[in-house]
Short mmCIF file of C-alpha atoms in Angstrom, two decimals:
data_model
loop_
_atom_site.label_atom_id
_atom_site.label_comp_id
_atom_site.label_asym_id
_atom_site.label_seq_id
_atom_site.Cartn_x
_atom_site.Cartn_y
_atom_site.Cartn_z
CA MET K 1 50.27 -4.66 -44.01
CA THR K 2 49.53 -6.29 -47.74
CA SER K 3 47.07 -8.38 -48.21
CA LEU K 4 48.04 -11.88 -50.40
CA PHE K 5 45.44 -14.23 -51.26
CA GLY K 6 43.44 -13.42 -47.83
CA HIS K 7 46.64 -13.50 -45.56
CA SER K 8 48.23 -10.42 -44.63
CA VAL K 9 52.00 -9.88 -45.03
CA ARG K 10 54.13 -7.26 -43.39
CA SER K 11 54.99 -4.60 -46.36
CA GLU K 12 58.34 -4.11 -45.19
CA GLY K 13 59.17 -8.12 -45.48
CA LEU K 14 57.79 -7.95 -48.98
CA ALA K 15 59.67 -4.98 -50.10
CA LEU K 16 63.03 -6.65 -48.55
CA TYR K 17 62.22 -9.87 -50.50
CA MET K 18 61.65 -7.77 -53.51
CA ALA K 19 65.06 -6.08 -53.09
CA GLU K 20 67.01 -9.33 -52.40
CA ALA K 21 65.54 -10.87 -55.37
CA ILE K 22 66.72 -7.86 -57.68
CA VAL K 23 70.02 -7.37 -56.15
CA CYS K 24 70.81 -11.56 -56.44
CA PHE K 25 69.25 -11.51 -60.15
CA ALA K 26 71.70 -8.42 -60.88
CA VAL K 27 75.10 -9.67 -59.41
CA VAL K 28 74.53 -13.44 -60.66
CA TYR K 29 73.38 -12.18 -63.91
CA LEU K 30 76.27 -9.70 -64.32
CA LEU K 31 78.89 -12.11 -62.97
CA SER K 32 77.26 -14.83 -65.48
CA ALA K 33 77.24 -12.81 -68.60
CA SER K 34 80.60 -10.95 -68.35
CA THR K 35 82.77 -13.55 -67.51
CA GLY K 36 84.68 -13.84 -70.87
CA GLY K 37 85.89 -17.01 -72.06
CA SER K 38 84.85 -19.50 -74.79
CA GLY K 39 83.02 -21.23 -72.27
CA SER K 40 81.16 -18.22 -71.06
CA PRO K 41 77.01 -18.50 -71.04
CA GLY K 42 74.69 -16.85 -73.11
CA ALA K 43 72.25 -14.28 -72.21
CA PHE K 44 69.46 -16.62 -72.03
CA GLN K 45 71.52 -19.16 -69.89
CA ALA K 46 72.85 -16.23 -67.52
CA ALA K 47 69.32 -14.77 -67.14
CA SER K 48 67.42 -18.05 -66.18
CA LEU K 49 70.41 -18.91 -63.64
CA ALA K 50 69.99 -15.58 -61.93
CA ALA K 51 66.18 -15.96 -62.11
CA VAL K 52 66.28 -19.35 -60.01
CA LEU K 53 68.63 -17.96 -57.65
CA ALA K 54 66.88 -14.69 -57.08
CA LEU K 55 63.27 -16.16 -56.58
CA SER K 56 65.10 -19.00 -54.43
CA THR K 57 67.33 -16.35 -52.32
CA GLY K 58 64.22 -14.97 -50.23
CA VAL K 59 62.64 -18.44 -49.59
CA ALA K 60 65.96 -19.85 -48.34
CA ALA K 61 66.17 -16.72 -46.07
CA ALA K 62 62.99 -17.23 -44.77
CA ALA K 63 63.75 -20.60 -44.08
CA THR K 64 66.57 -19.79 -41.70
CA GLY K 65 64.28 -17.23 -39.97
CA MET K 66 65.56 -13.89 -41.59
CA HIS K 67 62.45 -12.82 -42.79
CA THR K 68 60.38 -13.14 -39.22
CA PRO K 69 59.60 -9.64 -37.91
CA THR K 70 62.34 -9.97 -35.44
CA GLY K 71 64.97 -11.54 -37.11
CA TRP K 72 65.57 -9.43 -40.41
CA ARG K 73 65.50 -6.24 -37.80
CA LYS K 74 68.37 -7.41 -35.91
CA ALA K 75 72.05 -6.83 -36.60
CA ARG K 76 72.67 -9.83 -34.05
CA GLY K 77 72.85 -12.94 -36.00
CA LEU K 78 72.73 -11.11 -39.69
CA LEU K 79 76.01 -12.76 -40.72
CA THR K 80 74.92 -16.45 -39.38
CA GLY K 81 71.42 -15.89 -40.88
CA THR K 82 72.96 -15.17 -44.29
CA LEU K 83 75.40 -17.99 -44.05
CA LEU K 84 72.95 -20.36 -43.53
CA THR K 85 71.13 -18.67 -46.18
CA ALA K 86 74.46 -19.48 -48.64
CA LEU K 87 74.23 -23.34 -47.30
CA LEU K 88 70.73 -23.84 -47.92
CA LEU K 89 71.11 -22.29 -51.71
CA THR K 90 74.33 -23.94 -52.71
CA PRO K 91 72.93 -27.27 -53.47
CA LEU K 92 70.17 -25.50 -55.54
CA ALA K 93 72.91 -23.46 -57.45
CA TRP K 94 74.62 -26.56 -58.34
CA VAL K 95 71.59 -28.42 -59.73
CA ALA K 96 71.06 -24.92 -61.68
CA VAL K 97 74.58 -24.73 -62.87
CA GLU K 98 74.37 -28.29 -64.30
CA PHE K 99 71.14 -28.13 -65.89
CA LEU K 100 71.28 -24.97 -67.44
CA ARG K 101 74.84 -26.12 -68.54
CA VAL K 102 76.42 -22.79 -67.22
CA ASP K 103 80.21 -22.86 -67.72
CA LEU K 104 81.59 -19.71 -65.90
CA GLY K 105 84.75 -18.47 -68.02
CA GLY K 106 87.72 -16.27 -67.13
CA SER K 107 90.02 -18.88 -66.06
CA ALA K 108 93.65 -18.46 -66.30
CA THR K 109 93.50 -20.71 -69.28
CA GLY K 110 90.91 -18.83 -70.81
CA GLY K 111 88.69 -22.10 -70.71
CA ALA K 112 85.53 -22.39 -68.32
CA ALA K 113 85.80 -22.98 -64.62
CA SER K 114 84.60 -25.95 -63.01
CA PRO K 115 81.06 -26.58 -61.81
CA ALA K 116 82.31 -26.41 -58.16
CA ALA K 117 84.38 -23.17 -58.83
CA ALA K 118 81.30 -21.94 -60.14
CA VAL K 119 78.98 -22.46 -57.56
CA ILE K 120 81.51 -21.27 -54.74
CA LEU K 121 81.78 -18.10 -56.84
CA LEU K 122 77.80 -17.42 -57.63
CA SER K 123 77.19 -18.26 -53.99
CA ALA K 124 79.86 -15.72 -52.71
CA ALA K 125 78.42 -13.00 -54.75
CA GLY K 126 75.08 -13.96 -53.92
CA THR K 127 75.65 -13.91 -50.43
CA GLY K 128 77.55 -10.65 -50.71
CA GLY K 129 74.77 -8.77 -52.36
CA VAL K 130 72.17 -10.08 -49.91
CA LEU K 131 74.16 -9.11 -46.93
CA VAL K 132 74.73 -5.51 -48.43
CA THR K 133 71.21 -5.20 -49.32
CA ARG K 134 70.07 -6.00 -45.50
CA LEU K 135 72.54 -4.00 -43.90
CA LEU K 136 70.85 -1.00 -45.91
CA PHE K 137 67.50 -2.24 -45.44
CA LEU K 138 68.34 -2.37 -41.40
CA GLY K 139 69.28 1.16 -41.50
CA VAL K 140 66.45 2.38 -43.41
CA SER K 141 63.61 0.36 -41.40
CA ARG K 142 65.03 1.91 -38.14
CA THR K 143 63.93 5.28 -39.21
CA GLY K 144 60.28 4.15 -39.29
CA LEU K 145 59.97 4.30 -42.72
CA PHE K 146 57.83 1.45 -43.16
CA THR K 147 55.71 2.22 -39.80
CA GLN K 148 52.17 2.95 -41.45
CA PRO K 149 50.12 5.35 -39.61
CA ILE K 150 46.64 4.32 -38.62
CA ALA K 151 43.76 6.42 -37.10
CA VAL K 152 41.90 4.71 -34.44
CA LEU K 153 38.39 5.24 -33.30
CA ASP K 154 37.42 6.05 -29.85
CA GLY K 155 36.15 2.90 -27.83
CA SER K 156 38.76 0.35 -29.59
CA ARG K 157 40.12 -2.23 -27.33
CA ALA K 158 43.82 -2.11 -25.45
CA ALA K 159 45.41 -4.11 -28.11
CA LEU K 160 45.02 -1.03 -30.36
CA VAL K 161 45.54 1.61 -27.82
CA LYS K 162 48.88 -0.02 -27.14
CA LEU K 163 50.18 0.52 -30.59
CA PRO K 164 52.90 3.11 -30.42
CA PRO K 165 52.06 6.69 -31.26
CA ALA K 166 55.60 7.42 -32.45
CA GLY K 167 59.28 7.51 -31.51
CA PRO K 168 61.80 4.36 -31.78
CA THR K 169 59.44 1.58 -30.62
CA ALA K 170 57.08 2.66 -33.50
CA SER K 171 59.51 1.45 -36.26
CA GLU K 172 59.35 -2.30 -34.49
CA GLU K 173 55.17 -2.46 -35.34
CA PRO K 174 53.87 -2.47 -38.62
CA PHE K 175 51.38 0.32 -37.44
CA ARG K 176 51.73 3.04 -35.42
CA VAL K 177 48.49 5.35 -33.92
CA ALA K 178 48.79 8.94 -35.77
CA LEU K 179 45.22 10.01 -34.96
CA ARG K 180 42.79 9.14 -32.26
CA LEU K 181 39.09 9.97 -33.18
CA GLY K 182 35.90 10.70 -30.75
CA ALA K 183 33.02 8.71 -31.19
CA GLY K 184 29.46 9.37 -30.25
CA GLU K 185 28.01 12.79 -30.95
CA ALA K 186 31.51 14.15 -32.17
CA LEU K 187 31.50 11.31 -34.75
CA ALA K 188 27.73 11.69 -35.63
CA GLU K 189 28.39 15.53 -36.12
CA ALA K 190 31.14 14.44 -38.54
CA GLY K 191 28.97 12.88 -40.54
CA ARG K 192 29.09 16.00 -42.78
CA PRO K 193 32.54 15.36 -44.11
CA GLU K 194 33.07 19.19 -44.95
CA ALA K 195 32.65 19.85 -41.02
CA ALA K 196 34.62 17.35 -39.89
CA VAL K 197 37.74 18.27 -38.12
CA GLY K 198 40.59 15.51 -37.89
CA LEU K 199 38.03 13.07 -39.75
CA SER K 200 37.64 14.43 -43.20
CA ALA K 201 39.32 12.91 -45.84
CA PRO K 202 41.81 15.30 -46.69
CA GLU K 203 42.89 15.71 -43.12
CA LEU K 204 43.43 11.60 -43.06
CA ARG K 205 45.27 11.93 -46.57
CA SER K 206 47.55 14.70 -45.46
CA ARG K 207 48.54 13.07 -42.13
CA GLY K 208 49.58 9.62 -44.44
CA ILE K 209 46.61 7.65 -43.12
CA ARG K 210 45.01 4.88 -45.33
CA TRP K 211 43.72 2.90 -42.20
CA VAL K 212 40.90 3.89 -39.99
CA VAL K 213 40.08 1.32 -37.38
CA ALA K 214 36.54 1.26 -35.37
CA PRO K 215 35.10 -0.88 -32.86
CA GLN K 216 31.57 -1.22 -35.37
CA PRO K 217 32.37 0.03 -38.65
CA LYS K 218 28.76 -0.08 -39.17
CA ALA K 219 28.71 2.86 -36.69
CA VAL K 220 30.34 5.19 -38.68
CA PRO K 221 28.30 8.02 -40.68
CA ALA K 222 27.34 6.44 -44.51
CA ALA K 223 28.50 9.84 -45.88
CA LEU K 224 31.82 9.58 -43.98
CA ARG K 225 32.37 6.24 -44.94
CA LYS K 226 32.02 7.00 -48.77
CA SER K 227 34.31 10.12 -48.46
CA TRP K 228 37.06 8.05 -46.94
CA THR K 229 36.32 5.49 -49.81
CA GLU K 230 36.67 7.68 -52.64
CA ALA K 231 40.03 9.13 -50.91
CA GLY K 232 41.35 5.72 -50.67
CA VAL K 233 41.06 5.37 -46.87
CA LYS K 234 39.85 1.85 -45.71
CA LEU K 235 37.83 1.55 -42.75
CA VAL K 236 38.12 -1.69 -40.91
CA GLY K 237 36.69 -3.34 -37.94
CA GLU K 238 38.92 -3.81 -34.82
CA VAL K 239 38.65 -7.54 -34.59
CA GLU K 240 39.72 -7.87 -38.31
CA PHE K 241 42.46 -5.58 -37.95
CA LEU K 242 43.90 -7.45 -35.00
CA GLU K 243 43.41 -10.48 -36.99
CA ARG K 244 45.46 -9.58 -39.71
CA LEU K 245 48.14 -7.82 -37.39
CA SER K 246 48.30 -11.08 -35.43
CA GLY K 247 47.77 -13.91 -37.47
CA ARG K 248 45.28 -15.18 -35.17
CA VAL K 249 41.20 -15.28 -34.49
CA ASP K 250 39.39 -14.18 -31.48
CA LEU K 251 37.66 -16.83 -30.30
CA GLU K 252 35.36 -14.73 -28.59
CA ALA K 253 34.27 -12.43 -30.79
CA LEU K 254 33.63 -15.33 -33.46
CA GLU K 255 30.02 -15.61 -34.76
CA PRO K 256 28.18 -18.71 -34.41
CA ASP K 257 27.97 -19.18 -38.38
CA TRP K 258 31.55 -18.22 -38.90
CA LEU K 259 32.56 -21.12 -40.87
CA GLU K 260 29.97 -20.44 -43.53
CA THR K 261 32.53 -17.68 -45.00
CA ALA K 262 35.93 -19.58 -43.94
CA ARG K 263 37.87 -20.71 -47.00
CA GLY K 264 39.35 -23.67 -45.53
CA ALA K 265 35.42 -24.93 -45.06
CA HIS K 266 34.67 -24.59 -48.74
CA MET K 267 36.92 -25.46 -51.67
CA GLY K 268 35.93 -26.19 -55.01
CA ARG K 269 36.78 -29.10 -56.86
CA ALA K 270 39.96 -27.55 -58.79
CA GLU K 271 41.30 -26.10 -55.58
CA ALA K 272 40.77 -29.43 -53.87
CA PHE K 273 42.80 -31.17 -56.85
CA VAL K 274 45.56 -28.72 -56.63
CA CYS K 275 45.70 -28.95 -52.91
CA ARG K 276 45.77 -32.81 -53.15
CA SER K 277 48.58 -32.73 -55.69
CA PHE K 278 50.31 -30.33 -53.66
CA ASP K 279 50.47 -33.02 -50.20
CA VAL K 280 51.22 -35.99 -52.92
CA ILE K 281 54.32 -34.17 -54.55
CA VAL K 282 55.68 -32.84 -51.27
CA SER K 283 54.73 -36.09 -49.51
CA LEU K 284 56.76 -38.27 -52.11
CA ALA K 285 59.54 -35.90 -52.44
CA LEU K 286 59.80 -35.94 -48.28
CA LEU K 287 59.79 -39.88 -48.31
CA LEU K 288 62.21 -40.18 -50.86
CA LEU K 289 64.82 -37.63 -49.48
CA THR K 290 64.39 -38.61 -45.89
CA LEU K 291 64.62 -42.64 -46.68
CA PRO K 292 68.06 -42.93 -45.68
CA LEU K 293 67.65 -40.92 -42.55
CA THR K 294 64.70 -43.32 -41.61
CA VAL K 295 66.41 -46.31 -42.14
CA LEU K 296 69.16 -45.00 -39.76
CA ALA K 297 66.85 -43.83 -37.26
CA ALA K 298 64.88 -47.23 -37.29
CA ILE K 299 68.40 -49.24 -36.53
CA ALA K 300 68.94 -46.43 -33.62
CA ILE K 301 65.57 -46.93 -31.92
CA ARG K 302 65.95 -50.70 -32.08
CA ILE K 303 69.62 -50.79 -30.36
CA ASP K 304 68.28 -48.18 -27.64
CA SER K 305 65.31 -49.69 -26.33
CA PRO K 306 63.35 -52.43 -26.72
CA GLY K 307 59.67 -52.20 -28.58
CA PRO K 308 58.80 -51.56 -32.24
CA ILE K 309 60.19 -49.37 -34.42
CA PHE K 310 57.12 -47.92 -35.15
CA TYR K 311 53.76 -47.25 -33.41
CA ARG K 312 50.34 -46.10 -34.57
CA GLN K 313 47.89 -43.84 -32.34
CA ALA K 314 44.36 -43.10 -32.93
CA ARG K 315 43.78 -39.42 -33.60
CA VAL K 316 40.80 -37.17 -34.78
CA GLY K 317 40.52 -36.57 -38.49
CA GLN K 318 38.28 -34.42 -40.58
CA GLY K 319 34.88 -34.49 -39.76
CA GLY K 320 35.41 -36.10 -36.24
CA ARG K 321 36.45 -39.30 -38.06
CA ILE K 322 39.20 -41.67 -36.27
CA ILE K 323 42.35 -41.98 -37.98
CA HIS K 324 45.51 -43.88 -36.70
CA LEU K 325 48.96 -41.83 -37.21
CA THR K 326 52.24 -43.80 -37.73
CA LYS K 327 55.25 -42.34 -36.11
CA LEU K 328 58.70 -43.75 -35.24
CA ARG K 329 58.85 -44.82 -31.59
CA SER K 330 60.32 -41.94 -29.38
CA MET K 331 59.05 -43.37 -25.77
CA ARG K 332 59.25 -46.32 -23.79
CA VAL K 333 56.55 -48.96 -24.52
CA ASP K 334 55.17 -48.49 -21.20
CA ALA K 335 54.64 -44.66 -21.39
CA GLU K 336 51.32 -45.04 -20.86
CA VAL K 337 50.37 -47.36 -18.20
CA GLY K 338 46.73 -48.72 -18.77
CA GLY K 339 46.37 -46.51 -22.24
CA ALA K 340 45.60 -43.48 -20.39
CA PRO K 341 46.26 -40.37 -22.31
CA GLN K 342 48.91 -37.99 -20.78
CA TRP K 343 50.14 -34.54 -21.85
CA ALA K 344 53.98 -34.21 -22.85
CA THR K 345 56.19 -32.67 -20.47
CA ARG K 346 59.35 -30.36 -20.65
CA ARG K 347 62.01 -33.11 -20.40
CA ASP K 348 59.66 -36.03 -20.23
CA PRO K 349 61.06 -38.97 -18.45
CA ARG K 350 59.28 -41.52 -20.94
CA VAL K 351 61.02 -40.51 -23.81
CA THR K 352 64.16 -42.70 -24.74
CA ARG K 353 67.64 -41.52 -25.52
CA VAL K 354 67.20 -41.91 -29.01
CA GLY K 355 63.65 -40.37 -29.13
CA ARG K 356 64.75 -37.25 -27.58
CA PHE K 357 66.73 -36.32 -30.75
CA LEU K 358 64.16 -37.53 -32.73
CA ARG K 359 61.42 -35.61 -31.39
CA LEU K 360 63.90 -32.25 -31.64
CA THR K 361 64.54 -32.75 -35.01
CA ARG K 362 61.03 -33.76 -36.01
CA ILE K 363 62.29 -37.13 -37.42
CA ASP K 364 59.73 -38.94 -35.89
CA GLU K 365 57.14 -37.36 -37.53
CA ILE K 366 58.31 -38.62 -41.06
CA PRO K 367 56.14 -41.36 -41.42
CA GLN K 368 53.04 -39.47 -41.15
CA VAL K 369 53.47 -38.78 -44.94
CA LEU K 370 51.90 -42.44 -45.18
CA ASN K 371 49.16 -40.85 -43.72
CA VAL K 372 49.12 -38.03 -46.14
CA LEU K 373 49.25 -40.41 -48.98
CA LYS K 374 46.60 -42.48 -47.74
CA GLY K 375 44.26 -39.31 -47.61
CA ASP K 376 43.80 -39.14 -43.89
CA MET K 377 45.62 -35.96 -43.61
CA ALA K 378 46.96 -33.28 -45.46
CA PHE K 379 50.80 -31.97 -45.57
CA ILE K 380 49.44 -28.61 -43.94
CA GLY K 381 46.62 -28.38 -41.54
CA PRO K 382 45.73 -28.69 -37.40
CA ARG K 383 47.61 -31.21 -35.79
CA PRO K 384 45.42 -34.04 -35.14
CA GLU K 385 44.54 -34.54 -31.75
CA ARG K 386 43.79 -37.84 -29.45
CA PRO K 387 40.38 -38.64 -28.85
CA ALA K 388 40.37 -38.33 -25.38
CA PHE K 389 41.94 -34.68 -25.31
CA VAL K 390 39.47 -33.75 -28.05
CA GLU K 391 36.64 -34.63 -25.86
CA GLN K 392 38.38 -32.78 -23.01
CA LEU K 393 39.07 -29.67 -24.95
CA SER K 394 35.89 -29.26 -26.88
CA LEU K 395 34.03 -28.94 -23.17
CA ALA K 396 36.92 -26.12 -22.17
CA ILE K 397 37.00 -24.42 -25.22
CA PRO K 398 34.88 -22.45 -27.54
CA HIS K 399 34.96 -23.51 -31.39
CA TYR K 400 37.53 -26.16 -30.49
CA ALA K 401 35.42 -28.81 -32.51
CA ASP K 402 35.48 -26.17 -35.35
CA ARG K 403 39.14 -27.21 -36.46
CA ALA K 404 38.06 -30.47 -37.83
CA VAL K 405 36.39 -28.97 -40.75
CA VAL K 406 39.71 -29.66 -42.69
CA LYS K 407 42.00 -32.64 -42.66
CA PRO K 408 44.65 -32.22 -40.09
CA GLY K 409 48.26 -32.01 -40.86
CA ILE K 410 51.72 -32.84 -40.22
CA THR K 411 52.59 -29.05 -39.76
CA GLY K 412 50.46 -26.15 -39.67
CA TRP K 413 49.83 -22.32 -39.13
CA ALA K 414 50.04 -23.24 -35.08
CA GLN K 415 52.87 -25.36 -35.30
CA VAL K 416 55.18 -22.90 -37.05
CA ASN K 417 53.91 -19.73 -34.47
CA PHE K 418 53.34 -21.61 -30.87
CA PRO K 419 55.57 -23.95 -29.13
CA TYR K 420 54.56 -27.74 -28.01
CA GLY K 421 51.13 -27.52 -26.34
CA ALA K 422 50.67 -29.22 -23.50
CA SER K 423 47.89 -28.03 -21.31
CA VAL K 424 44.28 -26.75 -21.75
CA ASP K 425 45.36 -23.07 -22.21
CA ASP K 426 48.18 -23.98 -24.61
CA ALA K 427 45.63 -25.96 -26.77
CA ARG K 428 43.51 -22.43 -26.39
CA GLN K 429 46.24 -20.46 -27.59
CA LYS K 430 46.99 -23.00 -30.33
CA LEU K 431 43.46 -22.87 -31.67
CA THR K 432 43.62 -19.09 -32.27
CA TYR K 433 45.87 -19.98 -35.10
CA ASP K 434 44.56 -23.08 -36.19
CA LEU K 435 40.94 -21.17 -36.60
CA TYR K 436 43.03 -18.49 -38.62
CA TYR K 437 44.25 -21.08 -41.04
CA VAL K 438 40.72 -22.54 -41.35
CA ARG K 439 39.17 -18.98 -42.16
CA ARG K 440 42.14 -17.79 -44.58
CA ARG K 441 43.51 -21.07 -45.84
CA SER K 442 45.04 -20.94 -49.56
CA LEU K 443 47.79 -22.33 -51.28
CA PHE K 444 50.01 -19.44 -50.68
CA LEU K 445 49.66 -19.48 -46.82
CA ASP K 446 50.13 -23.70 -47.30
CA LEU K 447 53.83 -22.50 -48.99
CA LEU K 448 54.59 -19.87 -46.01
CA ILE K 449 53.85 -22.38 -43.49
CA LEU K 450 56.11 -25.01 -45.37
CA VAL K 451 58.99 -22.78 -45.61
CA ALA K 452 58.53 -21.68 -41.84
CA THR K 453 58.75 -25.46 -40.94
CA VAL K 454 62.21 -25.60 -42.07
CA ARG K 455 62.99 -22.85 -39.81
CA VAL K 456 61.35 -24.62 -36.97
CA ILE K 457 62.98 -27.70 -37.60
CA LEU K 458 66.48 -26.05 -37.84
CA PHE K 459 66.28 -24.01 -34.82
CA GLN K 460 64.36 -26.93 -32.75
CA GLU K 461 61.32 -24.33 -31.83
CA GLY K 462 58.80 -25.62 -29.83
CA SER K 463 59.96 -29.33 -29.38
CA ARG K 464 59.48 -31.37 -26.50
#
């Protein structure tokens, strides 16, 4: 695992992104710079075009699910995912070719190829390079090369003990247990590094171990901790380790004052300005790009069922303040008799025919950008819940109210990692992701969520 701005990403995924970017850059640059003809681009144009497409390839691949832990390891769906990635890159390639005024030479007449031909040629070459890179990477990953060995102290919880020690299944996990270390008197005796068998820094380094996971890191003798630190071996508590590994917090392990160190609860003015700018830019772009789609959806709603096109509903915002959410109507007008809130269910009979499609594609969520522009919501954050549900869930789930320390969002870490919640138990599971976001919030994590949201929409994950 590699920590980037407080969030842990799998090292092999990062390596794959870099490998794809390098291969794509090389293929596009060589193709652009060596096509001959009077219209061929110069070195700067070719490098600029190659850099844009190389950096965008990994983003497009992530948006099609090819950078998820299960997505990039499976040969099945590799071709489909690569083609979807190429489709996402094609409009960007067209804009880049036009903006940089890149004219690929090499036509039969010695002139430059048309923009359409240039885009097709570049997309085909880049897609081929990515496909070959992924096939090679897939073969290497199955050897377990990217699985990091760790040492686990006795007394660690079952989630750590279940990590595979070796073998084929180990290659599916970012870590494998290479050494189980004793505790109690044996650990105290090992406080003398020179007498530690299996615990000494040289012994750990010889096994390739860079992480030692302990139930209580402070219980490890200071001398042993010092020797590990000096040797580049990191001692980490099991709660933090499992949080980094799963992208979720352990609700039972949260301290009462955990918000004092949560990044989402303490933003400086500069960071707040950047986040607000991000919200406004993304919301305006989404509003403009989806305006024709929203108009068509509004017409379909009007034809399909009687009632208003939009509806507003009270939700709980930052600090417990009541906000009013705007959405395209996807249910019947009499969906909630007497106004009593109800959980949505699978194949909910209250959903209209057009509404079912709008919910599957998330089109009904588009008007919420108006709430973002107004400042009631952020683009990224925990989903705003209804006041009645918040009251119910706050009584049933510890720390539920803590999610209101940040603005609610249209999409969030829970939305891209957990399906639609429709029960108290689902809300508990989603809260573990929401509080992870509150603890480790950053612009980098926001960008990851934004890209993952495209994947969720494309594959209709978790819709009801």
